Coordinates of C-alpha atoms and ligand atoms in Angstrom, one line a residue:
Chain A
X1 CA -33.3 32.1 -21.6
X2 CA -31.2 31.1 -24.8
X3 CA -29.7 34.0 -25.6
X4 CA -28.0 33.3 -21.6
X5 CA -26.5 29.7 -23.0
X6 CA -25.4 32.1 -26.2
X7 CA -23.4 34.5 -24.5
X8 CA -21.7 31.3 -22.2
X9 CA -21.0 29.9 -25.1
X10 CA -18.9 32.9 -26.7
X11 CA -17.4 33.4 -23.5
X12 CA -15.8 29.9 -24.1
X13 CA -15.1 30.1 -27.3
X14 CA -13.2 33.4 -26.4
X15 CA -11.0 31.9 -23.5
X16 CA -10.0 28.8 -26.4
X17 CA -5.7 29.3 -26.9
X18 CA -6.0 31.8 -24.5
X19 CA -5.0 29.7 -21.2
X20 CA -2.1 31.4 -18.9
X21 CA -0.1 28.8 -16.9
X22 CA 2.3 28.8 -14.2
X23 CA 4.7 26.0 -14.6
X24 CA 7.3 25.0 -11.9
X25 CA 9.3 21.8 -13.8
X26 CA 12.1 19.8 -12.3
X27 CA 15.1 20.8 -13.9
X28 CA 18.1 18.4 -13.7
X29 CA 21.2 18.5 -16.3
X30 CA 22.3 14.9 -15.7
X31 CA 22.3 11.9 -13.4
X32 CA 24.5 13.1 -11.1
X33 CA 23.6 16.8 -10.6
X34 CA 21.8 18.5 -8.2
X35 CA 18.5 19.3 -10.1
X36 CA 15.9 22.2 -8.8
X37 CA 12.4 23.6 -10.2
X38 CA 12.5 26.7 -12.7
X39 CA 9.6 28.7 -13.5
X40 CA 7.8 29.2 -16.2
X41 CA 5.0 31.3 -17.4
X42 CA 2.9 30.1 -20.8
X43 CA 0.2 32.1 -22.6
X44 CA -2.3 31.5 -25.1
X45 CA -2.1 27.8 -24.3
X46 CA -5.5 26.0 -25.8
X47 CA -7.8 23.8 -23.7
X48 CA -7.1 21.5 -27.3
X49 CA -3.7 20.6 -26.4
X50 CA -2.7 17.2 -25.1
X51 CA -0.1 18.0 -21.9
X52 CA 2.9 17.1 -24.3
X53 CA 1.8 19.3 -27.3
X54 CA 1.7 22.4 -24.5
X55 CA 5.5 21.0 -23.4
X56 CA 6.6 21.6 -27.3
X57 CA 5.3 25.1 -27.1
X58 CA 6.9 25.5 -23.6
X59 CA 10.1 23.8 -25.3
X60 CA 9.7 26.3 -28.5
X61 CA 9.8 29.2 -26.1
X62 CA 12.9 28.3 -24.6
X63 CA 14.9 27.6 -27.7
X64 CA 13.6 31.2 -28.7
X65 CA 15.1 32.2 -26.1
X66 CA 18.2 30.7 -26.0
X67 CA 17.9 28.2 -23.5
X68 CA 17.7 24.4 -23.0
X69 CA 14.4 22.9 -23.4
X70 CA 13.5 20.5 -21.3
X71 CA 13.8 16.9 -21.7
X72 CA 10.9 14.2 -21.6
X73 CA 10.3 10.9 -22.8
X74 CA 7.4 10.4 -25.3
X75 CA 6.8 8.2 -28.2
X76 CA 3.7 7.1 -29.3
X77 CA 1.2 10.1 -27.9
X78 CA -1.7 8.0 -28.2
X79 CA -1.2 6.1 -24.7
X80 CA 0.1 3.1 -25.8
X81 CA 3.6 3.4 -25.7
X82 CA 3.8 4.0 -21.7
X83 CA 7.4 6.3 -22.6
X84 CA 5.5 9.7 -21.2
X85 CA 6.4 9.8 -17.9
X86 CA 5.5 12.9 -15.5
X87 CA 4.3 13.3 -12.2
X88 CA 1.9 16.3 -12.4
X89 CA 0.5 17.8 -9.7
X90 CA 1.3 15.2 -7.0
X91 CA 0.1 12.4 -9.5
X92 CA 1.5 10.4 -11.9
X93 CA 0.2 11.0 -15.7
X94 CA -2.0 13.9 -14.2
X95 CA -5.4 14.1 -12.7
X96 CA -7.3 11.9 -14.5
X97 CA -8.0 8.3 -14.3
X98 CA -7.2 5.7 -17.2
X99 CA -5.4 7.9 -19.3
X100 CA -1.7 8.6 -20.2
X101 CA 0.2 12.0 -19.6
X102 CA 0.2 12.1 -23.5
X103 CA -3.5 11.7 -23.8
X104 CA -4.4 14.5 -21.0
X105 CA -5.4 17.5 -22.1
X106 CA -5.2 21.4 -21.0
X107 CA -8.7 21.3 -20.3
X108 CA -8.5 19.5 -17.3
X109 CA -7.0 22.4 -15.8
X110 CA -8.2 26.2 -15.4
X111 CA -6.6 29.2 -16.7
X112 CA -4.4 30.7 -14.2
X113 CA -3.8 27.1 -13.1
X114 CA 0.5 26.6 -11.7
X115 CA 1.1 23.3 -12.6
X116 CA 4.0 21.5 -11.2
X117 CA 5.9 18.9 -13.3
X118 CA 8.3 15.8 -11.6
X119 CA 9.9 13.2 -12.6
X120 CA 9.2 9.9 -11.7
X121 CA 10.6 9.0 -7.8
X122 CA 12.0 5.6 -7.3
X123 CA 16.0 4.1 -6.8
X124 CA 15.3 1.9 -9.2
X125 CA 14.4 4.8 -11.8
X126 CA 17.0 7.0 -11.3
X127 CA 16.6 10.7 -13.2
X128 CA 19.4 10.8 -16.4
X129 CA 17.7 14.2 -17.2
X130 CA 15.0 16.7 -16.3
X131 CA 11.8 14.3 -16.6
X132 CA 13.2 11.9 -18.4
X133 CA 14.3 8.4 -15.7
X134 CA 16.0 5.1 -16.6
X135 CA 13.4 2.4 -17.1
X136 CA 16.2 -0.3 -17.7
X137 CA 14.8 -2.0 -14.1
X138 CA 11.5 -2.7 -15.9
X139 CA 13.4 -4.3 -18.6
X140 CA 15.5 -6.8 -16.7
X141 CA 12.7 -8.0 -14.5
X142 CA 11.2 -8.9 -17.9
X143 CA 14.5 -10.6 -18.8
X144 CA 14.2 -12.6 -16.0
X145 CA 11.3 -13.9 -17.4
X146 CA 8.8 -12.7 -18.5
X147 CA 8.1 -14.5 -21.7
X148 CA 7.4 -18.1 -23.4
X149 CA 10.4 -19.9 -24.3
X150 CA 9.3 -21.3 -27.8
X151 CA 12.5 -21.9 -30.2
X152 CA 11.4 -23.6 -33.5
X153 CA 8.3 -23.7 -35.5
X154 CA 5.2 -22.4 -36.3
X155 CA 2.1 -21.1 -33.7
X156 CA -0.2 -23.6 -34.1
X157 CA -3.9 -23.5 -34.6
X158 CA -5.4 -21.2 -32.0
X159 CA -8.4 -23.6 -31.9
X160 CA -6.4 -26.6 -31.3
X161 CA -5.6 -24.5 -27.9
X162 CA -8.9 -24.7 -25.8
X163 CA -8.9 -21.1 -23.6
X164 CA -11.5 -20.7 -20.5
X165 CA -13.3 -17.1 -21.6
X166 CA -12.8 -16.1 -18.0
X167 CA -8.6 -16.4 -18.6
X168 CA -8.6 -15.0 -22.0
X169 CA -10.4 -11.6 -20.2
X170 CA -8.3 -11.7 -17.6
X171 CA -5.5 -12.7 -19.5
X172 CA -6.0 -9.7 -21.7
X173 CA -6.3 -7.0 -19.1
X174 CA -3.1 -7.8 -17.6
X175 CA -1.4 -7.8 -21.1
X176 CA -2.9 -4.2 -21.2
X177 CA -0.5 -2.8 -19.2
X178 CA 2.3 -0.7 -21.2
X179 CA 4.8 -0.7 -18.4
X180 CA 4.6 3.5 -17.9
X181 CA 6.6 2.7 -14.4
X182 CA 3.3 4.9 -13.1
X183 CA 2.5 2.2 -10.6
X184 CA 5.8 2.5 -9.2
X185 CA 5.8 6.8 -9.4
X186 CA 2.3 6.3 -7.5
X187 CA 3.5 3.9 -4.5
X188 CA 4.5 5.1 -1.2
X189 CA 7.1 2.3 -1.2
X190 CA 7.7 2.6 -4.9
X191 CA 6.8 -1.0 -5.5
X192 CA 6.6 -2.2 -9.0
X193 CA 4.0 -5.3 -7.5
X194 CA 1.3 -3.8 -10.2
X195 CA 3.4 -3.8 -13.4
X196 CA 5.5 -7.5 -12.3
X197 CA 2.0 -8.8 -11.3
X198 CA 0.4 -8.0 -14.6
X199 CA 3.4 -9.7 -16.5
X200 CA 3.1 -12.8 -14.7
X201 CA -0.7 -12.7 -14.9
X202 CA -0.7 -12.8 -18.9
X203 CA 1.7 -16.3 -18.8
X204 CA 0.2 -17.3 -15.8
X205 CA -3.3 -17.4 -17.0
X206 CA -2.7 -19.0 -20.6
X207 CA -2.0 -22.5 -21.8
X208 CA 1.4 -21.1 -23.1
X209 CA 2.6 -20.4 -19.8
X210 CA 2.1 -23.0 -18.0
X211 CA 5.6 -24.7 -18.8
X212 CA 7.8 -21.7 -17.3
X213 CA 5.3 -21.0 -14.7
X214 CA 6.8 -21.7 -11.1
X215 CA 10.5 -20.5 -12.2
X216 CA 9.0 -17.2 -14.0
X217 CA 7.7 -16.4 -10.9
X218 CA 11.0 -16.8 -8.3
X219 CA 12.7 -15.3 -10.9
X220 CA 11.3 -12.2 -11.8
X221 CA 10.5 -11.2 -7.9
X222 CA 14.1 -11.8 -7.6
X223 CA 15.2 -9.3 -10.1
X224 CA 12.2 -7.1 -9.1
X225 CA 13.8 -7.7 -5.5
X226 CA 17.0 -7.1 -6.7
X227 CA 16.3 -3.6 -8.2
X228 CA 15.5 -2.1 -5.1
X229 CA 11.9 -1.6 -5.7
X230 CA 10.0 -2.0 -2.1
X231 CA 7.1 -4.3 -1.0
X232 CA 3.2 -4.4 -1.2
X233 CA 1.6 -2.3 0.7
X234 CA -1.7 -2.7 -0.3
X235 CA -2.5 0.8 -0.1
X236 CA -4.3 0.5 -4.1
X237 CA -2.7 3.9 -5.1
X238 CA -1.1 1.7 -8.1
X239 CA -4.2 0.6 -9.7
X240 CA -5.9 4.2 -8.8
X241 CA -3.2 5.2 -10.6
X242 CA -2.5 3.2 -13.9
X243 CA -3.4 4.5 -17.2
X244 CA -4.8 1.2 -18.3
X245 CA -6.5 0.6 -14.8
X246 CA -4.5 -3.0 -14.0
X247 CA -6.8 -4.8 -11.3
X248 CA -5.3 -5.7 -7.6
X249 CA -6.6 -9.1 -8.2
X250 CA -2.9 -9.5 -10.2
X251 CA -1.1 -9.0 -6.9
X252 CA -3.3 -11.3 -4.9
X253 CA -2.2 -13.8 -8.3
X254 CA 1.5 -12.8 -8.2
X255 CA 1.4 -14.0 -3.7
X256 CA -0.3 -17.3 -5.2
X257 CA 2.4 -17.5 -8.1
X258 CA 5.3 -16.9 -5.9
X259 CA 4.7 -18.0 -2.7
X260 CA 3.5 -21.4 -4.8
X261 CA 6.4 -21.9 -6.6
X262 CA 8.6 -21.1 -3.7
X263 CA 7.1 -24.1 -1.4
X264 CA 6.3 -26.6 -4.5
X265 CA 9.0 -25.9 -7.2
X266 CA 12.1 -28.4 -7.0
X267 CA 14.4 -25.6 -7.6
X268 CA 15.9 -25.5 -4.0
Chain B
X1 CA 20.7 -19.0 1.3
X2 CA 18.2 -22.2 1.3
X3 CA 15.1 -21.5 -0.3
X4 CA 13.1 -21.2 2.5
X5 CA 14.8 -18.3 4.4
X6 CA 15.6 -16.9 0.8
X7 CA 11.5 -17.1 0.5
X8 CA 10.8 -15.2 3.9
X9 CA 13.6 -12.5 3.0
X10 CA 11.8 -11.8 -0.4
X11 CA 9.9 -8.7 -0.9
X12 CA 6.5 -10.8 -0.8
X13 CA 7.7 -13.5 2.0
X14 CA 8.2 -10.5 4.4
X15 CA 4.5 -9.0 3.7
X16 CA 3.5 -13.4 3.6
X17 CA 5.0 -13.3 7.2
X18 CA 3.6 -9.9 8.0
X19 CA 0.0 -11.3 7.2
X20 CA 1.0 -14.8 8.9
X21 CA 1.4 -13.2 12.1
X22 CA -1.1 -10.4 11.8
X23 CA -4.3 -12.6 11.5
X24 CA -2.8 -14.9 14.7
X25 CA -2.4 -11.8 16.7
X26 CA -6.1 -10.6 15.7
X27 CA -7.2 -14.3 16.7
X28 CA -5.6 -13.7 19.9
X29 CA -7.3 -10.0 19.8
X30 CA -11.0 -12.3 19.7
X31 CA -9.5 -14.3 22.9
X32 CA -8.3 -10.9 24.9
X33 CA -11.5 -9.1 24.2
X34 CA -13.6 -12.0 25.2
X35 CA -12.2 -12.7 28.6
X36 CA -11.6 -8.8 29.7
X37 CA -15.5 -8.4 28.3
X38 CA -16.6 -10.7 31.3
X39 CA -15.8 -6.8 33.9
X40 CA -19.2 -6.1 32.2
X41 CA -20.9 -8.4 34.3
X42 CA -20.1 -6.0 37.1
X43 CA -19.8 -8.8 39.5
X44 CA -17.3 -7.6 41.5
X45 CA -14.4 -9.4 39.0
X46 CA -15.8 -13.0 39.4
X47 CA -16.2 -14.5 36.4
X48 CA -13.5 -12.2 35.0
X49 CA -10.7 -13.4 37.5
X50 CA -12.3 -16.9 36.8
X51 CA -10.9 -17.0 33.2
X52 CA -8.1 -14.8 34.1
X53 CA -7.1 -17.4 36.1
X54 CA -7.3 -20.2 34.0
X55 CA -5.5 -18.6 31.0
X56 CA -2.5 -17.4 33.8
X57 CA -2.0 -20.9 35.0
X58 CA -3.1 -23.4 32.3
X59 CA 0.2 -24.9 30.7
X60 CA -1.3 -25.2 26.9
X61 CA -2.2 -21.4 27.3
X62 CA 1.2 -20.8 28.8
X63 CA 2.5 -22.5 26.1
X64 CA 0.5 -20.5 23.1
X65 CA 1.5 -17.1 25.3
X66 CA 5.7 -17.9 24.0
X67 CA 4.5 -18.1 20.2
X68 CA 2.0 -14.8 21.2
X69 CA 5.2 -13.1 22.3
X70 CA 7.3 -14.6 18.9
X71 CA 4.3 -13.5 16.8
X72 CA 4.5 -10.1 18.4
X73 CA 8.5 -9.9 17.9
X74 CA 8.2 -10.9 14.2
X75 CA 5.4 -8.8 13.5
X76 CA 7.1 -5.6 14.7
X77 CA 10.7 -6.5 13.3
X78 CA 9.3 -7.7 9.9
X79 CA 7.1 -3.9 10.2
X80 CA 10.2 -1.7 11.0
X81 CA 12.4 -4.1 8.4
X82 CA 9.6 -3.4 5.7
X83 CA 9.0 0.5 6.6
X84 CA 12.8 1.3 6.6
X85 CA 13.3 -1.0 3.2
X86 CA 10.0 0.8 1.5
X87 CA 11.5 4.1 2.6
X88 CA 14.9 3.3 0.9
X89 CA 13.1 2.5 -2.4
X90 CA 12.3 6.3 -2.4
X91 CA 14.8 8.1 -1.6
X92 CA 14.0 11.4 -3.3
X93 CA 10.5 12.6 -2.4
X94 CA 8.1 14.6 -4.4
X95 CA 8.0 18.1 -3.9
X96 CA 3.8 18.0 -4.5
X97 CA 2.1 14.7 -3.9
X98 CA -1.4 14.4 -4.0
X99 CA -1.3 10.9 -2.5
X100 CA -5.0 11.1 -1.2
X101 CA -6.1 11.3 -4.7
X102 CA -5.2 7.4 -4.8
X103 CA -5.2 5.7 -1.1
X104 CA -6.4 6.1 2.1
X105 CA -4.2 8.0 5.0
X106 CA -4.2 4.8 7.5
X107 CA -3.0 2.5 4.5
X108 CA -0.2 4.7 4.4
X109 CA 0.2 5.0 7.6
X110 CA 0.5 1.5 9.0
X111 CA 4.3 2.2 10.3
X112 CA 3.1 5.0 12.2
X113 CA -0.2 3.4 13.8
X114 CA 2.0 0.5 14.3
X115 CA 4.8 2.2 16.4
X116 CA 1.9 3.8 18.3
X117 CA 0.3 0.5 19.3
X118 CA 4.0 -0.3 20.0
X119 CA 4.6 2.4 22.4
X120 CA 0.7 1.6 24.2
X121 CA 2.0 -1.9 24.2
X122 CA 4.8 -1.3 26.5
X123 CA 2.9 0.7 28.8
X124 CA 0.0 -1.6 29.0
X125 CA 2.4 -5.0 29.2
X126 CA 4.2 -2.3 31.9
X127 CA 0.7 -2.0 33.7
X128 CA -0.6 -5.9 33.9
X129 CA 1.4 -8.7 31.8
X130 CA 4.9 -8.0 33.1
X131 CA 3.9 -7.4 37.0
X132 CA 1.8 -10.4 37.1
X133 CA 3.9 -12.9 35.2
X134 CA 7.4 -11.8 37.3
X135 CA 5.0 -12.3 40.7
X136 CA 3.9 -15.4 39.7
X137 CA 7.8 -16.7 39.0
X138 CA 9.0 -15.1 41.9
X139 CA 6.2 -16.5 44.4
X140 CA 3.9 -18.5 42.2
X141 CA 1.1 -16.5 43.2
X142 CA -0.8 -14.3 40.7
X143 CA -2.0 -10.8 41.3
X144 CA -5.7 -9.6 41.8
X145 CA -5.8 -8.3 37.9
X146 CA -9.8 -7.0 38.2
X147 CA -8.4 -4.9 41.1
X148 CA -5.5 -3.4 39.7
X149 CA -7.4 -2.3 37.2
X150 CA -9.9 -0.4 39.4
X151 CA -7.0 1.5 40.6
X152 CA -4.9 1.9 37.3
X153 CA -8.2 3.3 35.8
X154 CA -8.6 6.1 38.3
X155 CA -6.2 8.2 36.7
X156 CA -8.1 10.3 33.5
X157 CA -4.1 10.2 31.8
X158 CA -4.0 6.3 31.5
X159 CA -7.4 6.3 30.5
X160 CA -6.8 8.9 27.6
X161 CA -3.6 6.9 26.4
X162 CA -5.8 3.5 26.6
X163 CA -8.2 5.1 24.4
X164 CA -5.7 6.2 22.3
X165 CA -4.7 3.0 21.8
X166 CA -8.0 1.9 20.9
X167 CA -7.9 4.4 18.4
X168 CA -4.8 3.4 16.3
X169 CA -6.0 -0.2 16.7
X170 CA -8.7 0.8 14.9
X171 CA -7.1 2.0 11.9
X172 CA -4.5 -0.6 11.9
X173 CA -7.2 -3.1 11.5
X174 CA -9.0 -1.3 9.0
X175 CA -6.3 -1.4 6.6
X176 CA -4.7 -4.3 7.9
X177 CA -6.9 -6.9 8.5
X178 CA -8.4 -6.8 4.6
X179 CA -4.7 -6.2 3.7
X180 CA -3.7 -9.9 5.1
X181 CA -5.7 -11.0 2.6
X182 CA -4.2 -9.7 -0.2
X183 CA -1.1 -10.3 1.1
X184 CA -1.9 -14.7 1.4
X185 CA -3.6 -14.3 -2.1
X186 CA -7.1 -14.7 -1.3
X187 CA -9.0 -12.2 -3.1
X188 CA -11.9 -13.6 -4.8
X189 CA -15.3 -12.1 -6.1
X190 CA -17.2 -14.8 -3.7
X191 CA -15.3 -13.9 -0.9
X192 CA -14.2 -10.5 -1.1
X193 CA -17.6 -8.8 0.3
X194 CA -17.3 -11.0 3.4
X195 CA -13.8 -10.1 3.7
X196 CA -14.2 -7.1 3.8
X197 CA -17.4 -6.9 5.8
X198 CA -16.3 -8.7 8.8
X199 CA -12.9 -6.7 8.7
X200 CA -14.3 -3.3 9.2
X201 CA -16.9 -4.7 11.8
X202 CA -14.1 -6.3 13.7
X203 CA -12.1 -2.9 13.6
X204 CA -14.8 -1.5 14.9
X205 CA -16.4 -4.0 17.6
X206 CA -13.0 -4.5 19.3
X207 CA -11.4 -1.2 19.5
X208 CA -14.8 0.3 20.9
X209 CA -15.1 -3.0 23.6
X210 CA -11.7 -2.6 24.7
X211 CA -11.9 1.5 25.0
X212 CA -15.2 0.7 27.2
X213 CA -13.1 -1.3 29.8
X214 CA -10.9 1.8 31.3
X215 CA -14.3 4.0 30.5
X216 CA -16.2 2.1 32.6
X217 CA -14.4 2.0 35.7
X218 CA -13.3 5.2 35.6
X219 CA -16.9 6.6 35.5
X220 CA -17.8 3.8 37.5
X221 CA -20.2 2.0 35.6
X222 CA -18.0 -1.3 36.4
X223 CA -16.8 -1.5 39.9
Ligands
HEM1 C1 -2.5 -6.4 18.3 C2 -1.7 -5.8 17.6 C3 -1.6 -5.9 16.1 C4 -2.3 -6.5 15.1 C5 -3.6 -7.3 15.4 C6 -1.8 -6.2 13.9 C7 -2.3 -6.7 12.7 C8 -1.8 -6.4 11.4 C9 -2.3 -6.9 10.2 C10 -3.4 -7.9 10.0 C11 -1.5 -6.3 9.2 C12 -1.7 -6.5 7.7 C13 -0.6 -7.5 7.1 C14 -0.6 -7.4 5.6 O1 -0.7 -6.3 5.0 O2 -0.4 -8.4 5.0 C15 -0.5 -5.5 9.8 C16 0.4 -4.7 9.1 C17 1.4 -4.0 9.7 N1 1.7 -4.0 11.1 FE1 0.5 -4.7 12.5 N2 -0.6 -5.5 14.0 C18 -0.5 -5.2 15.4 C19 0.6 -4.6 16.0 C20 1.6 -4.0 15.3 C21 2.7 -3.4 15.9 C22 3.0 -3.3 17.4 C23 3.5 -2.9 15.0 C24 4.8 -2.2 15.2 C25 5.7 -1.8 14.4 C26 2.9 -3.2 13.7 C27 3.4 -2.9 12.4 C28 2.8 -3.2 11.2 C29 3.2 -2.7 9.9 C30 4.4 -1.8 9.7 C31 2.4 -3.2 9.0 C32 2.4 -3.0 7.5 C33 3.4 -3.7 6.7 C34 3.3 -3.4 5.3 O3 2.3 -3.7 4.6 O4 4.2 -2.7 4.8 N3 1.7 -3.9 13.9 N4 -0.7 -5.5 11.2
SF4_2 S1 0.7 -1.7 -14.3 FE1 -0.2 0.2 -15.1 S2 0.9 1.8 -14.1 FE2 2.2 0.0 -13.9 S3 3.5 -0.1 -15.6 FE3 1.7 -1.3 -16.3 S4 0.4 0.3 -17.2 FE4 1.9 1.5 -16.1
FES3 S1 3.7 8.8 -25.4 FE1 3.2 6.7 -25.6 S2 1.8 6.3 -24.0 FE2 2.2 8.5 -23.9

C-alpha cells in the first residue's frame, strides 16, 4: 500500500530538528574541584547533527542564558584528529562502532532520548575541565619513543626499501590509530596497551624501525608504566571500542616486543 | 633494580607471570582430574587409591607439589597485586557504563572468580591436602582419601560449595585460559581457532568432571 510508505515518510520528515533531549553532562570548573552532572533539556535538535554540532547548540543556549558553556575538546570533526573525547552513555565516542564522537550523529538516538555525557576516567587523564582531560601521558609515552631517529638527509627511494605486503597492511592499520585515549576510557583497568601497542606496531613492523626496536619497546612500557595506566586484561573492550577499530593482535606484538627486548637486549 | 626483576615488576611482566603460572596450574588441573576420574570406576577406590598413592609418596611428585604450591602463591599475589594496581588506574568511576556493550562479564570479573576459587581452595586443601600431608609427617602414614570422601560428600552444603567451585572454575578458564595466550604473545591466524577451541572445551570438560565427583557419591552413583 504506497500511499502507507507516503504517510511514514512525512511522519519523518516531520520529526527532522524536532528531537527533545535530556542531557545530564559532567560539569567540573577545574582540576581540582568537585565536579557534579547538571541538567539540561534541548529541543528541536535534528537527526542531521553530528554529537558536537548539538553541543554548540547546547553551548549557544547557555551563553543565552548567561551561563558557562561547557568545555570539550574538538578539532578536526571529521574523526581524524582523535581531540573529541566523551564518554556517552556508558561508552566512549557513543554507541557506535568505528566512529569518532565528532562523526556520531543525533540519529543514533530517539527523541525523548536522556543522554548522559562524561569525561574520560583514567589517573593518567586527569579532568582540567568539564569534558575536557589532559592527554600529556599519551604524549610522553610517545617521547619515550615512539619514532625513527633519522638526523640528516634525504628519504631515500621507497623502492630501494623492499616491504612484505603483509607488514605494509599491518603496518598501516596500526598507524591508523589517532590516539583518542578511547582505549584507555573503555578499559576496566584503564590500560593504554591498545594505543602503546599500535605505536610500537607501525616501527616494529617496518624496515625503518628495526634499528630502535628492542629499546623503543622497554622504553615506552616504562613511561606507559610510569603514568599510572594499569595492565592487560584482555577483556577486548579497547578494540570494541576504538574509532579506528586497532586489532588485539598489536597487544599480542607489543608482549613479543617487550618481553623480547627485555631477555635479549644488552641494555641491563 | 636489575633488569630481570625490573621485567617481572612491569605492567606486562606481571600479566607474562600471571600466564606463566596459569597454564602450569591448568596442566596440573589435566593431572588432578585424571587421577580423581579413576572413583568412576566404582571399584570400591582401588585404582583411585592406587595413583593416589603413588603421587602422595613418589619424591619427583613430591618435589613438583613445592613449585604447585609456589605456582599457586604467585598466581594469587601477582592477581590481587594486578586487581588492586588496575583499580588504582581508575580511581573515579563512571556514573553510566555500558561495559557489556564491549567485553564479556567473566573477563571482567577474573578478580572476583579468582578470590572465589581462593576461598573453595582453602576449604577443599582444609578437607584432603592439609589433613593428609600433616598425617603423613606426623606418622608417615597416609589417610584412606576415597573414604574420606564418601563421608565428606554426605553433607548436601559441601557438595553445593564444590559445585560452586566448579562453577567459577569454569569462567575463570573461559577467559583465562585463551587470555594466557595473549598474554605470552601467541596469537596467530593458524593457531588462534585451535586456541580457542580447546580452551572453551577444557573449561568445560573439567569443571563438569570434577562437579561429577561429590555428585556422584552423594547420590550414590560412586560408592
Ligand atoms: C586452579 C586454579 C587456577 C587456574 C587454573 C587459573 C588460571 C588462570 C589463567 C590461565 C589466567 C590467565 C592469565 C592471563 O590472562 O595471562 C588467570 C588469570 C587470573 N587469575 Fe587465575 N587461575 C587459578 C586460580 C586463581 C586464584 C586462586 C586466584 C586468586 C586471586 C586467581 C586470580 C587470577 C586473576 C586476578 C587473573 C587475571 C589477571 C589479569 O589479567 O588482570 N586465579 N588465571
Ligand atoms: S588505539 Fe584506538 S582507541 Fe586507542 S588511542 Fe588509538 S585510535 Fe584511540
Ligand atoms: S574532532 Fe577530530 S576526531 Fe573528532
Amino acid at each position: 500500500m504506497p500511499h502507507l510508505k507516503v504517510e511514514s515518510d512525512i511522519k519523518n520528515i516531520g520529526m527532522e530538528g524536532n528531537m527533545s533531549l535530556s542531557l545530564k553532562v559532567w560539569r567540573q570548573s577545574d582540576k581540582d574541584a568537585a565536579g557534579g552532572f547538571e541538567d539540561y533539556k534541548l529541543a528541536h535538535v535534528s537527526p542531521d547533527m553530528s554529537f558536537l554540532e548539538m553541543f554548540d547548540v547546547l553551548n549557544e543556549q547557555l551563553i543565552e542564558e548567561g551561563k558557562e558553556p561547557v568545555s570539550f575538546d574538538h578539532d578536526c570533526r571529521e574523526g581524524i584528529c582523535g581531540a573529541c573525547s566523551m564518554y556517552i552513555n556508558g561508552r566512549p565516542h557513543g554507541p557506535l562502532r568505528g566512529v569518532t564522537t565528532c562523526q556520531l550523529h543525533m540519529r543514533s538516538f530517539k527523541d525523548g532520548d536522556t543522554i548522559v555525557v562524561e569525561p574520560w576516567r583514567a589517573s593518567a587523564f586527569p579532568v582540567i575541565k568539564d569534558l575536557v582531560v589532559d592527554r600529556d601521558a599519551f604524549d610522553r609515552v610517545i617521547s619515550a619513543g615512539g619514532f625513527v631517529s633519522v638526523n640528516t638527509g634525504n628519504a631515500q627511494d621507497a623502492n630501494s626499501l623492499p616491504i612484505a605486503k603483509e607488514s605494509a597492511d599491518d603496518a598501516f592499520a596500526a598507524a591508523a590509530c589517532i590516539g583518542c585515549g578511547a582505549c584507555v576510557a573503555a578499559c576496566k583497568n584503564a590500560s593504554a596497551m591498545l594505543f602503546v601497542s599500535a605505536k610500537i606496531s607501525q616501527l616494529a613492523l617496518l624496515p625503518q624501525g628495526q634499528a630502535e626496536r628492542s629499546i623503543r619497546a622497554e622504553k615506552m612500557v616504562a613511561q606507559m608504566d610510569a603514568e599510572g595506566f594499569g595492565a592487560c586484561t584482555n577483556t577486548g573492550a579497547c578494540s570494541a571500542e576504538c574509532p579506528k577499530e586497532i586489532s588485539l593482535e598489536n597487544i599480542a606484538r607489543l608482549n613479543r616486543e617487550y618481553i623480547g627486548a627485555k631477555f635479549s637486549s644488552s641494555a641491563v | 633494580m636489575s633488569w630481570f626483576s625490573q621485567t617481572l615488576t612491569s605492567s606486562i611482566g606481571k600479566k607474562l607471570l600471571m600466564a606463566l603460572t596459569g597454564l602450569f596450574l591448568i596442566s596440573f588441573l589435566v593431572v588432578h582430574a585424571t587421577i580423581n576420574a579413576m572413583i568412576f570406576y566404582n571399584d570400591g577406590g582401588e585404582t583411585f587409591s592406587h595413583w593416589g598413592h603413588f603421587m602422595g609418596t613418589n619424591p619427583i611428585i613430591r618435589t613438583l607439589e613445592i613449585g604447585l604450591v609456589a605456582g599457586f602463591i604467585l598466581h594469587i599475589a601477582d592477581g590481587l597485586i594486578l586487581w588492586k594496581n588496575n583499580r588504582e588506574a581508575r580511581p573515579v568511576r563512571y556514573a553510566v557504563n555500558n561495559a557489556s556493550a564491549n567485553s564479556t562479564w567473566y573477563s571482567r570479573s577474573m578478580g572476583l572468580l579468582g578470590t572465589l576459587l581462593l576461598i573453595f581452595l582453602v576449604i577443599h586443601t582444609a578437607h584432603f591436602w592439609i589433613p593428609n600431608r600433616s598425617n603423613q609427617f606426623a606418622t608417615g602414614e597416609e589417610l584412606n582419601l576415597y573414604q574420606m570422601m564418601l563421608d565428606i560428600f554426605q553433607n548436601p552444603v559441601i557438595v553445593l560449595i564444590y559445585v560452586l567451585g566448579c562453577i567459577s572454575l569454569f569462567w575463570h578458564l573461559l577467559h583465562g585460559f585463551k587470555s594466557a595466550f595473549q598474554s605470552l604473545g601467541l596469537n596467530h591466524v593458524k593457531y588462534n581457532g585451535a586456541i580457542s577451541f580447546v580452551g572453551t572445551a577444557f573449561s568445560i570438560i573439567v569443571p563438569i568432571l570434577f562437579a561429577l565427583m561429590p555428585i556422584s557419591i552423594y547420590l550414590g552413583w560412586v560408592n
